[in-house]
XYZ file of C-alpha atoms in Angstrom:
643
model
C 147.582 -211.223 57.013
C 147.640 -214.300 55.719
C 151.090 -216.280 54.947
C 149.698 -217.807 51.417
C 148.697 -213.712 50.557
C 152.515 -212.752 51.624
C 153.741 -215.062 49.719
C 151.777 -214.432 46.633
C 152.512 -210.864 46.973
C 156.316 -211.734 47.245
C 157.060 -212.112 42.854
C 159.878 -213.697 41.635
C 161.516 -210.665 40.750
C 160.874 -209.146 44.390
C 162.823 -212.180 46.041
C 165.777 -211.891 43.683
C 165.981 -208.538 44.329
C 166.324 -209.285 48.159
C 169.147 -212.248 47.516
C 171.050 -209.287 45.800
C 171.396 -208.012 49.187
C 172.474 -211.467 50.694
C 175.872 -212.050 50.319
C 176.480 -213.902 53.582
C 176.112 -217.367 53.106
C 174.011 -217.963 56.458
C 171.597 -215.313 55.518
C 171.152 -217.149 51.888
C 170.579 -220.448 53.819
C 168.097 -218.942 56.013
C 166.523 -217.743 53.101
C 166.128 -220.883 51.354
C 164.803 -222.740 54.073
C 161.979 -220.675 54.771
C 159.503 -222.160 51.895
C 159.480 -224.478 48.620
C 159.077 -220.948 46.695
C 162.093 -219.357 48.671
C 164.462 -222.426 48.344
C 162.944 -222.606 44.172
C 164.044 -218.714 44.024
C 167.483 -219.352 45.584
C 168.541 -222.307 43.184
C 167.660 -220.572 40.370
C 169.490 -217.205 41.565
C 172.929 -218.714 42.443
C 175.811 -218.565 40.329
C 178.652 -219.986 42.230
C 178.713 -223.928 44.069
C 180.901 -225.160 46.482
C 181.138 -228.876 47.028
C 181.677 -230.083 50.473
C 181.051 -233.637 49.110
C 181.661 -235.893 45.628
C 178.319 -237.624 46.171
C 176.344 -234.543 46.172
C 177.696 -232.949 43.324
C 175.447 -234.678 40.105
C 172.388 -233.644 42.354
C 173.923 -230.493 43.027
C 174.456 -229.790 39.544
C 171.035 -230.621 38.677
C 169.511 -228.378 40.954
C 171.556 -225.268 40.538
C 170.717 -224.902 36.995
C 172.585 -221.170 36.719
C 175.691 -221.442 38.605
C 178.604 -220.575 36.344
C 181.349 -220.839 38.903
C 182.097 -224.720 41.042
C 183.928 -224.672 43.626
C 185.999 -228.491 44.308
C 188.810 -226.794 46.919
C 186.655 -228.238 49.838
C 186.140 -231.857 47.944
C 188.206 -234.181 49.959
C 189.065 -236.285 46.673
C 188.230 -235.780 43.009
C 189.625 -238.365 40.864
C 190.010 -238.795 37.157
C 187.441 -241.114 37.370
C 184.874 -238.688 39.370
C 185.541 -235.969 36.442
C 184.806 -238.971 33.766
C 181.093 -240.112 35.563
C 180.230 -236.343 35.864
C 180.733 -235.324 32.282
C 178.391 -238.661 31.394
C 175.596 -238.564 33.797
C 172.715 -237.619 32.002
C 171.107 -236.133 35.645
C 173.397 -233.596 35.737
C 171.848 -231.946 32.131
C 174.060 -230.212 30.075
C 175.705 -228.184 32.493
C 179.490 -227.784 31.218
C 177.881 -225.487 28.776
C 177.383 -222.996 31.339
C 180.970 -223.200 33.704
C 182.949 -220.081 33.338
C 184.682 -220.737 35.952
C 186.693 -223.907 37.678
C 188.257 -223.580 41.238
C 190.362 -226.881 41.858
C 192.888 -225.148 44.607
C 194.555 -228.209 46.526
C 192.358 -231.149 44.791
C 195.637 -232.745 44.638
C 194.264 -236.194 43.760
C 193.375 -235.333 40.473
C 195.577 -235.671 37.416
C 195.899 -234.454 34.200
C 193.686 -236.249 32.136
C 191.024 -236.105 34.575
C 191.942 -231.586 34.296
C 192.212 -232.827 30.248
C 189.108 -233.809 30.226
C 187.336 -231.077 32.457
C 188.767 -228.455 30.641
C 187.945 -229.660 27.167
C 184.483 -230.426 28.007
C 183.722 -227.172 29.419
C 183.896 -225.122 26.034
C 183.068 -221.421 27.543
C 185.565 -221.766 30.535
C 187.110 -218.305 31.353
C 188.798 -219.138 34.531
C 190.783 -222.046 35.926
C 192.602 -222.153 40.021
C 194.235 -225.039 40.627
C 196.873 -223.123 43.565
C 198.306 -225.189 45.903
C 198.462 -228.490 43.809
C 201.871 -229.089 44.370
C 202.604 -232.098 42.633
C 200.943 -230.493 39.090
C 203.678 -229.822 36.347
C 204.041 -229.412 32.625
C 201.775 -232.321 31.981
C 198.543 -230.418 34.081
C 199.733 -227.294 32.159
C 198.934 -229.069 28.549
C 195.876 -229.725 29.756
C 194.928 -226.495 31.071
C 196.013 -224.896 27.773
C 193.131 -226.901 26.002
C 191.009 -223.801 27.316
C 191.447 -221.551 24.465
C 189.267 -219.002 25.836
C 190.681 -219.057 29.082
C 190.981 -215.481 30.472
C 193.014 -216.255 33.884
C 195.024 -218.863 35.315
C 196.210 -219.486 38.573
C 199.150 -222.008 38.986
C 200.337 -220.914 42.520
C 202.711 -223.300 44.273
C 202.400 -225.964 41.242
C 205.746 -227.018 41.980
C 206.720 -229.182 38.688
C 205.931 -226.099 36.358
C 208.467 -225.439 34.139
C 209.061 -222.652 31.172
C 207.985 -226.152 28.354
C 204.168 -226.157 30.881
C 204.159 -222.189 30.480
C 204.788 -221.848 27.105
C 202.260 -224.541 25.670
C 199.818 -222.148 27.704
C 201.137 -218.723 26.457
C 200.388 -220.606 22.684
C 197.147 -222.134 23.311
C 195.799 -219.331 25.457
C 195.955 -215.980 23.660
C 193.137 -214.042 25.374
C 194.325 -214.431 28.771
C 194.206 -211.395 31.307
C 195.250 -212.758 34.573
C 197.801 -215.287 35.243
C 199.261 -216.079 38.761
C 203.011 -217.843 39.071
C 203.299 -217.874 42.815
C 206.284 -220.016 44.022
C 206.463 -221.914 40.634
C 210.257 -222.046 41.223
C 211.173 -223.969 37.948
C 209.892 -221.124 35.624
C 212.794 -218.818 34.493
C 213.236 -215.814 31.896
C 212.680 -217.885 29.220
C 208.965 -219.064 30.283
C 208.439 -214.981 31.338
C 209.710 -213.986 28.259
C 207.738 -216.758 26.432
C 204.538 -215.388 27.911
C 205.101 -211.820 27.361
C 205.290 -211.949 23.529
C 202.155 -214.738 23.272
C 199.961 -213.540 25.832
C 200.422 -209.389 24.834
C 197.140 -208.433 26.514
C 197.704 -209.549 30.339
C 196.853 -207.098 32.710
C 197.410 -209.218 36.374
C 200.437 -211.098 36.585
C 202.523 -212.642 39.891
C 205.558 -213.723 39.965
C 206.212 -213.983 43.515
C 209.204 -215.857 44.905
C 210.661 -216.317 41.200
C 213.895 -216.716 40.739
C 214.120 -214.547 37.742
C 216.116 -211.709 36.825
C 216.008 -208.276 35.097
C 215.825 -209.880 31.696
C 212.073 -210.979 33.074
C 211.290 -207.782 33.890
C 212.406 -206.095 30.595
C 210.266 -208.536 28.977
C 207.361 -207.755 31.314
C 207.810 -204.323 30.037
C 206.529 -204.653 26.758
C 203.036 -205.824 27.708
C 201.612 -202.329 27.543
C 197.823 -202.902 29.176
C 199.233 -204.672 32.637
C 197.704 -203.189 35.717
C 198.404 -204.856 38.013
C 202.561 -206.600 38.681
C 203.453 -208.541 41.900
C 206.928 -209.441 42.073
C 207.617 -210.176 46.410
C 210.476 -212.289 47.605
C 212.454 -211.830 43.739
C 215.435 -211.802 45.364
C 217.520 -211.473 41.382
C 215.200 -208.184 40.399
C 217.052 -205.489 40.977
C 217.102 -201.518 40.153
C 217.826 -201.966 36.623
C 214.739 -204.335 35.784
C 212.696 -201.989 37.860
C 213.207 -199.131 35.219
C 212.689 -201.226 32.664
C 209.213 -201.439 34.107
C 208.913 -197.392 34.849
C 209.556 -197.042 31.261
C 207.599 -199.796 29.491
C 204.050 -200.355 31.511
C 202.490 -196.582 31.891
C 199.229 -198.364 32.442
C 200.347 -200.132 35.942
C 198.206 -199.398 38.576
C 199.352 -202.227 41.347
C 202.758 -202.622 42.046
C 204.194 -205.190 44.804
C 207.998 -205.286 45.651
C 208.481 -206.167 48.914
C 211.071 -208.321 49.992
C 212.968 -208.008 46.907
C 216.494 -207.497 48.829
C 218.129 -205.860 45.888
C 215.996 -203.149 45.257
C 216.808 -199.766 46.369
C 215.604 -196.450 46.166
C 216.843 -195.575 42.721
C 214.457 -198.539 41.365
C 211.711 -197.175 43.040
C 212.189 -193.622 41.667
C 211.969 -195.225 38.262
C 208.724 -196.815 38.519
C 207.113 -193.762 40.293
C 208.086 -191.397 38.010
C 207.051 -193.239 34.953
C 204.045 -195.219 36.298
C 201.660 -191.782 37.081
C 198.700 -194.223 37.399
C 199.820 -195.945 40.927
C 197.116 -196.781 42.848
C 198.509 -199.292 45.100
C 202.240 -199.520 45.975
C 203.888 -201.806 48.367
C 207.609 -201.552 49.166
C 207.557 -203.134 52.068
C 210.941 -204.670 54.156
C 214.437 -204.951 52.778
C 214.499 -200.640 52.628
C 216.125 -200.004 55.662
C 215.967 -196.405 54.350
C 214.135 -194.928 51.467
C 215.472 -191.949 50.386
C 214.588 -188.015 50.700
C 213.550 -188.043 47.298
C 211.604 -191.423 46.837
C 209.107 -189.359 49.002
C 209.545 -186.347 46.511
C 208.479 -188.450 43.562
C 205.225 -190.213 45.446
C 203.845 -186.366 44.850
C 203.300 -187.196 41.049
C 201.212 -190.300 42.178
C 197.655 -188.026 42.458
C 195.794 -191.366 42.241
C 197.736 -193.518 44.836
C 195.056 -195.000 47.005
C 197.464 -197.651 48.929
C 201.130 -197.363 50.292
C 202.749 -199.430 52.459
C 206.355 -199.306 53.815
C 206.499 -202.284 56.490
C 209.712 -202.184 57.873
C 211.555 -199.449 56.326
C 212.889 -196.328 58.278
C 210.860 -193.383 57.492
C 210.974 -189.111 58.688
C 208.389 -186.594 58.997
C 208.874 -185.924 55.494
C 207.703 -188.665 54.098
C 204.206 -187.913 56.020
C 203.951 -184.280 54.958
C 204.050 -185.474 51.071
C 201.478 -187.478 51.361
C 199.152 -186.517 53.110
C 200.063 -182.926 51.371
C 200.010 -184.660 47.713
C 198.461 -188.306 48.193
C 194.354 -186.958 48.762
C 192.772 -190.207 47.933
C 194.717 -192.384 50.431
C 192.746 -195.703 52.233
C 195.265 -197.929 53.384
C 198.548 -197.174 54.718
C 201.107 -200.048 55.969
C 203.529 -198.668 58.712
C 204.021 -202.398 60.404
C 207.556 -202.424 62.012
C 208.779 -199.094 60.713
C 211.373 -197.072 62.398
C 211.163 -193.494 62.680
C 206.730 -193.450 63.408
C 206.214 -190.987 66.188
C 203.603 -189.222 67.349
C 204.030 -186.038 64.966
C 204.204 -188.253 61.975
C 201.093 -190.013 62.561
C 199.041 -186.626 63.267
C 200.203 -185.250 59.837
C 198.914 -188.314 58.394
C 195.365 -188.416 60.272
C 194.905 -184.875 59.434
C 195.748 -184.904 55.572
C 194.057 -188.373 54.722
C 190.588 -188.150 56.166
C 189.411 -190.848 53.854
C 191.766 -193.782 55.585
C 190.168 -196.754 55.750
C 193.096 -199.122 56.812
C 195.906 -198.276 59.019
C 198.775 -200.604 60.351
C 200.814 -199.766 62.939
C 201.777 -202.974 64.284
C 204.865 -202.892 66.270
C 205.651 -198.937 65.913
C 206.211 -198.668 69.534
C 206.753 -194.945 69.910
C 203.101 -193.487 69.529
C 201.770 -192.652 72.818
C 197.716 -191.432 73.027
C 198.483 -187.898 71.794
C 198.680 -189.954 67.722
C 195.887 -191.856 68.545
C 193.525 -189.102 69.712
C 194.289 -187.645 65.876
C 193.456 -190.493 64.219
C 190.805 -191.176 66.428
C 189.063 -187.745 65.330
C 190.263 -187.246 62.140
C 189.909 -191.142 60.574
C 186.759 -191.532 61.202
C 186.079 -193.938 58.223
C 188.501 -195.957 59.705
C 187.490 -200.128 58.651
C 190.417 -201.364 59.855
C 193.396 -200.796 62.682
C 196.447 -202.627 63.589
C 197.824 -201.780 66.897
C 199.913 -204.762 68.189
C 202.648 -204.422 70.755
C 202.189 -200.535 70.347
C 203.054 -200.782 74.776
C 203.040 -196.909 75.247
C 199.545 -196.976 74.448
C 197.021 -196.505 77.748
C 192.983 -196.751 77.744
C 192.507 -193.177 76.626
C 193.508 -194.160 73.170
C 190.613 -197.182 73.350
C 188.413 -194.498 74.493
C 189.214 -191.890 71.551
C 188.346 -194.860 68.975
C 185.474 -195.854 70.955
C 184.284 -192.318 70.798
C 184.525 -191.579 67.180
C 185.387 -194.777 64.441
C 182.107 -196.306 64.951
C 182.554 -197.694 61.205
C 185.452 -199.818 62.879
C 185.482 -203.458 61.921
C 188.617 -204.942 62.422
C 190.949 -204.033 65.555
C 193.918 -205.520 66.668
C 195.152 -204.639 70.233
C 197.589 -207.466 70.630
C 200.230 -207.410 73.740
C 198.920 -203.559 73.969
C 197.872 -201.975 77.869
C 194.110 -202.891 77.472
C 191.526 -203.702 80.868
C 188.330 -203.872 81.396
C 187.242 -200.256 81.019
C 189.002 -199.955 78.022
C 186.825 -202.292 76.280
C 183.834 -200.707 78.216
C 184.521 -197.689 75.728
C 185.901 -199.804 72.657
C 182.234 -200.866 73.293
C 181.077 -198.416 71.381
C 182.164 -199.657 68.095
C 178.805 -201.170 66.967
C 180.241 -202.763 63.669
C 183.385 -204.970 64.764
C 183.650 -207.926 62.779
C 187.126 -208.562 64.278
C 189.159 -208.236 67.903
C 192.562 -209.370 68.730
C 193.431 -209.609 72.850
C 196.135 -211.829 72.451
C 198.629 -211.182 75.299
C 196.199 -208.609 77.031
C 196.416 -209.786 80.304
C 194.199 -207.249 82.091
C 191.393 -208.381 79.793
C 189.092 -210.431 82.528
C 185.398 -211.932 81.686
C 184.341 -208.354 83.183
C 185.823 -206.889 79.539
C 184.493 -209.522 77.288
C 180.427 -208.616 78.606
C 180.816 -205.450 77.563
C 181.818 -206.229 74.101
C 179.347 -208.908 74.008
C 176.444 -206.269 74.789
C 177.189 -204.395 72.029
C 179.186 -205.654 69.254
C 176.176 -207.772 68.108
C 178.649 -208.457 64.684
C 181.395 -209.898 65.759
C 182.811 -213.019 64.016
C 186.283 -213.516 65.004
C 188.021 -212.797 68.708
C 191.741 -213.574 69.345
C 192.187 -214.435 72.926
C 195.616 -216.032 73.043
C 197.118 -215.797 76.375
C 194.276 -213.748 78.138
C 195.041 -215.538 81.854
C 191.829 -214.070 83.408
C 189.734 -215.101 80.911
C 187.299 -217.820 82.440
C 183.898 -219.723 81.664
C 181.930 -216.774 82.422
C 183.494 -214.607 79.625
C 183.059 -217.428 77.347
C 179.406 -217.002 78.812
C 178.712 -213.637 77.602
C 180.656 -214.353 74.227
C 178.088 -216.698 73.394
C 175.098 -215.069 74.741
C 175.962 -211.860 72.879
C 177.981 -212.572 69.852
C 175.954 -215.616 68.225
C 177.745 -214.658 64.994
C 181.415 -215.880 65.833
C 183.156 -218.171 63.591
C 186.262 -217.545 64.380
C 187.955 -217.778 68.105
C 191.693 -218.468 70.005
C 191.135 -219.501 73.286
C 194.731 -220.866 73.165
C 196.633 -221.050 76.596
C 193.813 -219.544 78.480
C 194.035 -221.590 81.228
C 191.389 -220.808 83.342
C 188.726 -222.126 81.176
C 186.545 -225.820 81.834
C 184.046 -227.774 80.655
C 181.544 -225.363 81.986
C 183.117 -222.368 79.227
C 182.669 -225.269 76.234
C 179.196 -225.769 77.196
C 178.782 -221.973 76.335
C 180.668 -222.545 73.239
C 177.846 -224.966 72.140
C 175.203 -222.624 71.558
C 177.837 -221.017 68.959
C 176.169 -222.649 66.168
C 178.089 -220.497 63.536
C 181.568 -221.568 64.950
C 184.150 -222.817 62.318
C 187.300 -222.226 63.424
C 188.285 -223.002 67.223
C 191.906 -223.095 68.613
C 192.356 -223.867 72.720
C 196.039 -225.397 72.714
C 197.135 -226.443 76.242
C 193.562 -225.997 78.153
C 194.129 -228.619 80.462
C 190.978 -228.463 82.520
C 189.181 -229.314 79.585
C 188.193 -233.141 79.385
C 186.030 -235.371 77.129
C 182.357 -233.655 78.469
C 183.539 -230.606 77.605
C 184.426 -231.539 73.848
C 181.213 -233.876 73.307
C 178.532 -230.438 74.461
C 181.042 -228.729 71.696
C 181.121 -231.082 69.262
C 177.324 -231.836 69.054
C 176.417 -227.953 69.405
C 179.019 -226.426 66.678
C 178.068 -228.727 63.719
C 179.636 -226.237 61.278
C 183.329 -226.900 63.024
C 186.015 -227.340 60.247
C 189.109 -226.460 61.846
C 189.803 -227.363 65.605
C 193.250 -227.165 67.657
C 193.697 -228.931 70.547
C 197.087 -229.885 71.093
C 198.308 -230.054 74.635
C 194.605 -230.759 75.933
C 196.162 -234.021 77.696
C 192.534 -234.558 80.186
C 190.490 -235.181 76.931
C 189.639 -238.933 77.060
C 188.164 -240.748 74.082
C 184.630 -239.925 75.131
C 185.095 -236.575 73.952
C 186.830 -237.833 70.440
C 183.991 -240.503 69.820
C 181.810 -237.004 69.679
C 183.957 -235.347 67.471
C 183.516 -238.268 65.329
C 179.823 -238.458 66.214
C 178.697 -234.976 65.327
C 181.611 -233.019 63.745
C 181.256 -234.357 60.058
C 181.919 -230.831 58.313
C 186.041 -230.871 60.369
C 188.502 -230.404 57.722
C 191.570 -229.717 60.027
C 192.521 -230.924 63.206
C 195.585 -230.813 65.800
C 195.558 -233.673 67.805
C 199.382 -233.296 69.072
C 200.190 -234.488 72.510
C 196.550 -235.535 73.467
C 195.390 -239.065 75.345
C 193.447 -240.603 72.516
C 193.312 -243.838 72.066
C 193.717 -246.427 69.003
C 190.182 -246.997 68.909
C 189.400 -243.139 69.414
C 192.038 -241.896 66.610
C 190.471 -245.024 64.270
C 186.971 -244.339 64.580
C 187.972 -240.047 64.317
C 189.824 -240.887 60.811
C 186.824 -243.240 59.956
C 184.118 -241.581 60.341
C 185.090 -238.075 59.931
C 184.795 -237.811 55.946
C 185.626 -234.737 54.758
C 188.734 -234.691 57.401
C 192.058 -233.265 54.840
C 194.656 -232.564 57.426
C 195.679 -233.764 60.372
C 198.449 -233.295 63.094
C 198.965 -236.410 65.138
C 202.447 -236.121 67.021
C 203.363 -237.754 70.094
C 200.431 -239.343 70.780
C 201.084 -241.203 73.514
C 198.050 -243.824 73.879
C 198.677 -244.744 70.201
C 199.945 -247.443 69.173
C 202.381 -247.976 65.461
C 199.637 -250.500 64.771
C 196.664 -247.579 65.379
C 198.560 -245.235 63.156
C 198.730 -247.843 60.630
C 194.361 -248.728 60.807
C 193.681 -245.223 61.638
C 195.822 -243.922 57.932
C 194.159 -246.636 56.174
C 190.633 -245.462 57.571
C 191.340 -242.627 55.724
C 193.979 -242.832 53.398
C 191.794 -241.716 50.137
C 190.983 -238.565 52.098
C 193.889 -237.449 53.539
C 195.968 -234.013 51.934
C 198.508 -233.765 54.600
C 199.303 -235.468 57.911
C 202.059 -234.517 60.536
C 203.766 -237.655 62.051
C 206.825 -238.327 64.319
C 209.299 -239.901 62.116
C 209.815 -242.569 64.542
C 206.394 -244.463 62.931
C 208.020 -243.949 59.584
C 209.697 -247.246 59.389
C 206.904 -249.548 61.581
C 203.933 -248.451 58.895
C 203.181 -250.988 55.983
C 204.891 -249.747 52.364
C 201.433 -250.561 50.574
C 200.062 -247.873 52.643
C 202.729 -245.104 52.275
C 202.175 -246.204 48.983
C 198.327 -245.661 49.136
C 199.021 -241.920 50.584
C 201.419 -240.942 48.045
C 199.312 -241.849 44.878
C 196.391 -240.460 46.663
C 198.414 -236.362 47.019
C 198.511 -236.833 50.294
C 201.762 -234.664 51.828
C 203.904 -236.492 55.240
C 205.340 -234.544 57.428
C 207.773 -236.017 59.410
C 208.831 -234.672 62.760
């Protein structure tokens, strides 16, 4: 048939239809570079924009005419100045009108009146991120709070927020729903309190690693619609602040207290017997021991679809009541729990068929007899966290092999795996995810039989695998064209000849080999001009690279965000024409660097010094590089770390 019929046959509607069942990004850019009418369809179907670049965004914004949602956390620098020539470029259209949402997560060189100005000129904004900007304070606050319909907030790790930044939003910002206070350490009862009487209808509120006290919690009780409370690492909150909670929110659904050291079981029994709507509940570490009838009460929570207990010591009780009482269970958290055996497990995989997500890291007790139960009975299972679980033999790889073909994410780290093993973990047609590390049986042998099959896979964790060679690497790349993610990372037996494979990886993104010492600069130029989609890249220790292989990387690699260089032979010129030329470059780890030069540090910084988020530096340099350009890298948000 004829391709200008197909395509005519092919509506509008029909092709939107089909991007409804896109969500990965690389099948949406296939999609839109298969014809003008394709790449039309595309731009007018997307909602959401992330920028890579500042100098594509007006054309960007032109061109994506429906996208509600922009993405800057990628940016390497937005400046006041950059917000001020957007909002006036006639190219761009009128396109504040139609932003509901802003994510500025870690655009640390912007400042409040650039946010000021965002903010106020996008009048239907719902949502605002700006995590992770660690230098924003009460100042970036009053600007947020010019969103008056602002509907959630997330201020995570703004480090200069105080209760005077929180309240000015709790007062301008009346409708909002979800607000996020994660390691804001300056805000105290006050600014909780403050919130909870202005902003009445939140349902999604974190205040992780507060240092707030019951009183925040009895205020937190009165906001009657909250779902969803996280509260880890509040290290004040005790028992008494956790009834006020079982007694004021009925409507929680999400509760998170782990690592709060001063809760015990007599908190918990307050929240579970007066929050009936649990859905998820996470208690995990600081309970040693939760008591006999902390497992009683979890039979009033009919709904509870998530518990985890990481860390705690638990008995064969607490299995039998839930997986008597708790019949919509999906995800259970067991990591590092005393008292997991083999009967425990078994009443668990037999009363919660529906599990979904199981961790078991570190319970070191099972033997094959608990997997062989889960293994029959889970058969759901997405996801399954075995690490250092030693008692473990290849029978258990074959039970899951034999019946969670829905399996997506495994993790067999420092467990008894070989070759045959993965022969039958083979099985498992969906994995998205396998961790190896420390499986030392694991040869190249293993890894083609996993490449064969597991046509999905995206990320592999290969840490320590000693008979892992080129030739594995080989089949990896021949069979698993999909990886993006992969830890090659003391495997010492691989050369140039297994980064040559890695080229034809063309999805790669996220590549650590520390201490590979075969590998030299031909290796690292076929990888650098194969993977063009590398943004993160470790290889410290890889002391035969030569500059050859960094002029590559600075060559081809233009989309590398992050990047270990630590105790590799690089050059001044290499490192200058690396922070040069690699532009969207945000973090980088240069210690001892023993080819470089103080005066290479210095031109290599001020290659890049607008750039820059965070470097890692011996403090040694500290006193030999110029003050204008510590200067430079401070006003720009760019975090030293000195070593």
């Amino acid at each position: 048939m004829d391709l200008s019929l197909i395509s005519n046959l092919l509506t509008d509607d029909l092709l939107t239809r089909v991007l409804d069942c896109l969500p990965d990004d690389t099948d949406r850019k296939s999609f839109r570079a298969t014809c003008k009418s394709f790449h039309r369809v595309e731009s007018t179907h997307r909602t959401r924009v992330k920028f890579l670049r500042p100098e594509f965004i007006p054309r960007l914004l032109s061109t994506y005419t429906r996208a509600h949602a922009l993405d800057f956390s990628s940016c390497p620098r937005i400046y006041n100045g950059t917000i001020s020539a957007l909002l006036n470029d006639v190219v761009c259209g009128n396109w504040t009108v139609r932003i509901k949402k802003l994510v500025l997560c870690r655009t640390t060189s912007l400042k409040w009146l650039g946010l000021e100005m965002l903010v106020k000129g996008c009048v239907n904004l719902e949502s605002v991120d700006v995590s992770h900007c660690c230098e924003f304070g009460d100042r970036e606050c009053d600007a947020i709070s010019f969103g008056a319909g602002l509907k959630e907030i997330k201020l995570d790790k703004c480090l200069g927020v105080t209760d005077v930044g929180l309240a000015k939003i709790a007062i301008r910002c009346g409708k909002l729903e979800k607000i996020s206070l994660k390691w804001c350490s300056e805000v105290s009862d006050l600014g909780i309190d403050f919130l909870s009487q202005k902003c009445s209808g939140l349902k999604y509120l974190s205040v992780s690693y507060l240092k707030i006290s019951n009183e925040s919690l009895r205020s937190i009780s009165s906001l009657k619609k909250l779902e969803t409370l996280l509260m880890v690492g509040c290290g004040l909150v005790g028992d008494e602040g956790l009834g006020f909670i079982g007694n004021g929110c009925s409507s929680l659904k999400v509760l998170d207290v782990s690592r709060c050291e001063l809760v015990s079981s007599a908190g918990l029994i307050s929240v579970t017997r007066g929050c009936k709507g649990l859905q998820k509940l996470n208690v995990g570490y600081y309970f040693l021991e939760l008591s006999a009838t902390v497992f009683h009460t979890l039979k009033d929570l009919k709904h509870l679809k998530t518990i985890r207990v990481d860390g705690a010591r638990v008995t064969d009780s607490f299995f039998q009541i839930i997986s008597t009482n708790c019949l919509f269970l999906v995800e259970v958290g067991l990591s590092r729990c005393e008292g997991v055996n083999d009967l425990g497990i078994m009443q668990l995989a037999y009363g919660s068929p529906t599990l979904k997500i199981l961790d078991l890291t570190c319970c070191n007790n099972l033997t094959d007899i608990a997997l062989s139960a889960v293994a029959h009975s889970c058969t759901k299972l997405l996801c399954l966290k075995l690490e250092s679980c030693s008692l473990l033999t290849e029978k258990s790889i074959t039970y899951l092999g034999s019946s969670c073909h829905s399996l997506e994410e495994l993790d067999l780290t420092e467990c008894c795996v070989n070759d045959i093993g993965l022969k039958n973990l083979s099985k498992c047609l969906e994995l998205r995810c396998l961790r190896l590390g420390f499986c030392h049986d694991v040869s190249d042998k293993g890894l083609s039989y996993i490449a064969s099959k597991c046509k999905h896979l995206q990320e592999i964790d290969l840490y320590r695998c000693l008979n892992v060679g080129d030739d594995g690497l080989g089949f990896i790349a021949s069979g698993c064209k999909n990886i993006r993610k992969l830890n090659l990372c003391y495997c010492t037996k691989i050369t140039d000849k297994g980064l040559m494979y890695l080229s034809q990886l063309e999805e790669l993104s996220d590549l650590e080999m520390r201490n590979i010492t075969e590998v030299t600069g031909t290796g690292l130029s076929a990888l650098a001009a194969g993977c063009r989609k590398l943004s993160q890249l470790e290889i410290k220790h890889c002391g035969n690279i030569r500059d050859t292989g960094f002029w590559s990387l600075a060559y081809y690699s233009w989309n590398l965000q992050q990047v270990n260089l630590s105790f590799c032979a690089i050059s001044d010129v290499g490192l200058c024409m690396m922070m040069g030329n690699l532009t969207r470059l945000q973090d980088a780890k240069l210690v001892n660097l023993a080819n470089v030069t103080v005066r290479g540090y210095e031109l290599a910084l001020r290659a890049c010094c607008t750039r820059l988020k965070k470097v890692k530096l011996l403090a040694y340099v500290r006193p030999h590089l110029s003050a204008e350009l510590l200067e430079t890298l401070g006003a720009s948000g760019c975090r030293i770390r000195w070593e």
